[in-house]
XYZ file of C-alpha atoms in Angstrom:
337
model
C 58.748 96.464 132.533
C 61.369 96.949 130.043
C 60.440 95.689 126.564
C 62.919 93.008 125.102
C 64.308 94.194 121.934
C 63.638 92.349 118.804
C 66.227 91.010 116.462
C 65.806 93.777 114.090
C 66.296 96.333 116.674
C 69.563 94.478 117.977
C 70.882 94.261 114.672
C 70.484 97.950 113.998
C 71.964 99.052 117.150
C 75.027 96.817 116.674
C 75.465 98.015 113.161
C 75.324 101.457 114.339
C 78.081 100.811 116.928
C 80.370 99.082 114.429
C 79.897 102.022 112.077
C 80.897 104.524 114.778
C 83.973 102.498 115.769
C 84.945 102.622 111.969
C 84.297 106.230 111.994
C 86.581 106.980 115.074
C 89.176 104.606 113.938
C 89.314 106.464 110.658
C 89.679 109.812 112.525
C 92.779 108.481 114.588
C 94.413 107.488 111.359
C 93.696 110.671 109.730
C 95.522 112.418 112.545
C 98.330 109.796 112.217
C 98.992 110.593 108.420
C 98.761 114.194 109.090
C 101.709 113.820 111.449
C 99.843 114.550 114.708
C 101.127 111.342 116.269
C 100.772 111.998 119.797
C 97.038 112.981 119.487
C 96.336 109.607 117.521
C 97.956 107.522 120.138
C 95.906 109.130 122.863
C 92.592 108.147 121.050
C 93.789 104.715 120.070
C 93.150 103.734 123.734
C 89.546 104.787 123.516
C 88.880 102.674 120.413
C 90.255 99.644 122.080
C 87.696 100.256 124.895
C 84.873 100.761 122.523
C 85.849 97.772 120.565
C 85.986 95.439 123.584
C 82.426 96.751 124.619
C 80.989 95.843 121.230
C 82.695 92.443 121.391
C 81.208 91.624 124.668
C 77.685 92.811 124.056
C 77.323 91.514 120.382
C 79.304 88.093 120.151
C 76.271 86.572 118.315
C 75.719 89.477 116.014
C 76.395 87.201 112.872
C 73.276 85.159 114.075
C 71.076 88.242 114.202
C 71.682 88.788 110.598
C 69.033 86.357 109.677
C 69.288 86.378 105.992
C 73.102 86.455 105.924
C 73.244 89.622 103.628
C 76.332 91.114 105.207
C 78.138 87.783 105.004
C 77.100 87.367 101.334
C 78.499 90.797 100.352
C 81.789 89.936 102.213
C 82.057 86.585 100.603
C 82.530 88.155 97.023
C 84.123 91.278 98.243
C 87.681 90.085 97.330
C 86.587 88.945 93.873
C 84.782 92.279 93.248
C 87.950 94.205 94.180
C 90.260 91.919 92.134
C 87.936 92.399 89.077
C 87.923 96.214 89.767
C 91.669 96.516 89.891
C 92.028 94.229 86.798
C 89.773 96.603 84.862
C 92.051 99.525 85.779
C 95.257 97.639 84.489
C 96.557 96.301 87.835
C 97.949 92.842 87.975
C 96.646 90.816 91.018
C 96.968 87.177 92.386
C 95.440 85.124 95.175
C 96.645 84.463 98.555
C 95.549 81.685 100.756
C 92.788 82.765 103.284
C 94.055 84.475 106.480
C 97.676 84.442 105.107
C 100.148 86.184 102.797
C 101.032 82.951 101.045
C 99.985 81.961 97.435
C 97.917 78.734 97.063
C 99.539 75.792 95.560
C 99.980 76.047 91.934
C 100.027 79.940 91.923
C 103.591 81.218 91.494
C 103.208 84.214 93.793
C 103.294 87.685 92.312
C 104.867 86.273 89.262
C 101.497 84.775 88.373
C 99.804 88.162 88.803
C 97.557 89.012 86.058
C 94.889 91.335 84.908
C 92.931 88.725 82.820
C 89.478 88.713 84.318
C 88.712 85.074 83.400
C 91.791 83.982 85.208
C 91.053 86.050 88.320
C 87.339 84.704 88.310
C 88.502 81.193 88.173
C 90.818 81.865 91.155
C 88.185 83.271 93.352
C 85.115 81.440 92.239
C 86.188 78.324 94.097
C 87.953 80.182 96.942
C 85.923 83.490 97.486
C 87.605 83.981 100.892
C 91.175 84.117 99.388
C 93.153 87.233 100.222
C 94.462 89.448 97.462
C 98.015 90.410 96.335
C 98.837 93.133 94.143
C 102.046 93.184 91.862
C 103.645 96.547 92.137
C 106.470 96.809 89.740
C 104.364 96.347 86.550
C 102.323 99.458 87.727
C 105.406 101.645 88.697
C 104.317 101.446 92.410
C 106.145 101.688 95.640
C 104.828 100.950 99.199
C 106.370 102.304 102.145
C 105.355 99.785 104.725
C 105.034 101.030 108.458
C 104.806 98.312 111.001
C 103.849 98.954 114.467
C 103.494 95.379 116.058
C 107.055 95.046 117.382
C 108.063 97.145 120.229
C 111.729 97.259 119.267
C 110.915 98.069 115.690
C 108.119 100.587 115.665
C 107.801 102.300 112.274
C 105.618 105.004 113.727
C 108.526 106.225 115.895
C 110.988 106.027 112.849
C 108.455 107.867 110.719
C 108.139 110.612 113.481
C 111.842 110.881 113.337
C 111.878 111.111 109.542
C 109.268 113.942 109.706
C 111.319 115.863 112.145
C 114.247 115.735 109.607
C 111.871 117.220 106.879
C 111.810 113.689 105.171
C 107.929 113.502 104.741
C 105.545 111.436 102.792
C 102.611 112.839 100.921
C 99.476 112.361 103.490
C 97.085 112.762 100.473
C 98.288 109.613 98.662
C 96.593 106.197 98.775
C 96.944 104.739 102.173
C 95.709 101.561 103.668
C 95.646 100.451 107.263
C 97.115 96.838 107.504
C 95.867 93.962 109.537
C 98.452 94.342 112.140
C 97.453 98.048 112.756
C 100.362 99.409 110.430
C 100.015 101.581 107.353
C 100.920 101.200 103.774
C 101.751 104.276 101.782
C 101.328 103.718 97.962
C 103.364 105.929 95.700
C 104.351 106.257 92.055
C 107.767 105.012 91.583
C 109.514 104.137 88.228
C 112.936 103.103 89.671
C 114.322 99.599 89.792
C 112.581 96.912 91.701
C 113.375 96.867 95.400
C 112.497 95.110 98.576
C 114.291 96.643 101.581
C 113.392 95.323 104.895
C 114.058 97.652 108.098
C 115.358 100.576 106.058
C 114.723 102.157 109.437
C 113.297 100.283 112.314
C 109.866 98.977 111.412
C 109.827 100.503 107.853
C 110.198 98.631 104.655
C 110.264 99.620 101.061
C 108.502 97.366 98.570
C 108.104 97.890 94.894
C 107.619 94.131 93.877
C 104.329 93.006 95.577
C 102.249 93.516 98.569
C 98.905 92.396 100.136
C 96.020 94.782 99.525
C 92.371 95.333 100.838
C 90.118 93.728 101.470
C 92.590 91.116 102.440
C 91.957 89.925 106.188
C 94.242 88.239 108.631
C 93.125 86.980 112.148
C 89.925 88.848 111.654
C 91.322 92.172 110.906
C 91.169 93.703 107.298
C 93.446 95.733 105.311
C 91.380 98.823 104.783
C 91.655 102.152 102.369
C 91.901 105.186 104.553
C 89.311 107.887 104.438
C 87.770 106.167 101.309
C 90.753 106.673 98.926
C 91.245 104.825 95.915
C 94.521 103.890 93.860
C 93.455 106.853 91.510
C 94.692 109.050 94.654
C 98.432 107.756 94.502
C 100.898 110.544 94.419
C 104.552 110.537 93.260
C 107.122 109.333 95.718
C 109.213 112.246 97.085
C 112.853 112.571 95.535
C 114.567 111.769 98.903
C 112.789 108.300 98.868
C 113.441 107.726 95.189
C 117.194 108.194 95.711
C 117.083 105.927 98.835
C 115.335 103.249 96.982
C 117.775 103.234 94.271
C 120.735 102.864 96.493
C 122.254 99.418 96.408
C 123.420 97.686 99.584
C 125.378 94.343 99.353
C 124.115 92.745 102.306
C 125.868 89.512 101.359
C 129.224 91.308 101.415
C 128.398 92.958 104.605
C 127.559 89.815 106.324
C 130.574 88.202 105.116
C 132.653 90.946 106.505
C 131.087 90.582 110.099
C 131.413 86.771 109.981
C 134.702 86.258 108.246
C 136.784 89.264 108.548
C 136.684 89.855 112.019
C 140.364 90.259 113.288
C 141.966 89.794 116.549
C 141.349 93.540 117.591
C 137.686 93.080 116.685
C 137.342 90.196 118.978
C 139.248 92.038 121.638
C 136.921 94.926 121.429
C 134.033 92.612 121.768
C 135.501 90.974 124.853
C 136.019 94.437 126.467
C 132.431 95.347 125.914
C 131.166 91.990 127.198
C 132.825 92.859 130.540
C 132.929 90.619 133.687
C 131.691 90.386 137.271
C 132.860 89.908 140.706
C 135.007 86.848 141.351
C 137.164 87.317 138.006
C 137.686 91.133 137.821
C 141.486 91.335 138.471
C 142.496 88.201 136.177
C 140.153 89.564 133.510
C 141.536 93.123 133.649
C 145.085 91.749 133.602
C 144.386 89.603 130.553
C 142.805 92.653 128.715
C 145.734 94.905 129.447
C 148.039 92.240 128.176
C 146.045 91.893 125.063
C 145.994 95.658 124.468
C 149.866 95.830 124.773
C 149.920 92.782 122.459
C 148.374 94.716 119.511
C 150.834 97.542 120.015
C 148.829 100.094 121.987
C 150.660 102.881 123.521
C 151.150 102.588 127.560
C 148.940 105.634 128.123
C 146.354 104.298 125.795
C 146.382 101.022 127.724
C 146.167 102.749 130.885
C 143.206 105.084 129.888
C 141.372 102.423 128.287
C 141.891 100.026 131.337
C 140.344 102.875 133.408
C 137.325 103.244 131.075
C 136.649 99.468 130.851
C 136.803 99.111 134.531
C 134.356 101.875 135.146
C 131.927 100.839 132.383
C 132.188 97.033 131.987
C 133.225 95.504 135.315
C 130.736 94.956 137.850
C 131.322 96.158 140.475
C 134.223 98.285 139.390
C 137.616 97.689 141.177
C 139.171 100.487 143.169
C 141.477 102.692 141.085
C 144.418 101.560 143.097
C 144.012 98.016 141.946
C 143.698 98.936 138.355
C 146.841 100.939 138.622
C 148.630 97.930 140.292
C 147.345 95.744 137.289
C 148.660 98.290 134.819
C 152.076 98.588 136.328
C 152.485 94.857 136.586
C 151.775 94.265 132.824
C 153.700 97.415 131.802
C 156.623 95.854 133.790
C 156.260 92.625 132.066
C 155.961 94.170 128.629
C 159.011 96.229 129.222
C 161.055 93.043 129.892
C 159.643 91.378 126.796
C 157.999 88.569 128.930
C 154.869 87.046 127.468
């Protein structure tokens, strides 16, 4: 008869499994930051399976920790990290538990400080607060690689940058985020920036960021490979130049919303296309509008053919397109509108 495992043995077994998962997870990220993206993606599926196994077998592992030692250590981990950063001269500030939002009465990153008494007062009453780091006061830049949106996968964008020779130092301080993304921390003395989606899924931050050991939805921000902020490397020159470029998004938005002319609306309508039941009338209207903006007859004919092939579903026979063109050309030649 198999002997039932006692609580200590179960706790040890669970702890070993958790440590193994962490080691494997770090291994995958080590390959990721060293640019072997494909290899890391293959291993990530294995990690998911192991994590699920652990969750299924040890759902009550916290109860096995009879003396609450792990939880006690975790409870003060954020305060300990905040004090450590303050001693190194970094300015930090609190964030509400499980969020990226500052608590009421704290003015976000503008309230960041390295004063240990203030920090202690913040976290003494709320030890489970998350932790924010002010970047501009320490000349830091964070390259935020998000990977939780299929249409904005920062890993894909990063791979494309690497192929162009635009690399990031893989030996700098790097954190894994709660959403399975990556934060590259770099030295940067330029103007303060906060550029979202510089490339799909990649943001540039030099004002503030969430930092380890913050936790969101049960997932922690964690330093990669035991690194510390002392490992931060300078930002490459191409990134410094990019961060310094000013983009007037307000003006660009105004252009797209207020300055769209008749020709712009016509192009939009062409690409929108049409479907069966309205094809002849729609192509006739489009041809007339192209003539109306002064297009040459040859241009109108060629464009009409392209539009029919690309944006009409199903496309009309070429003979019908030709009839439409000849009809409108005849009308335009007579000056009839």
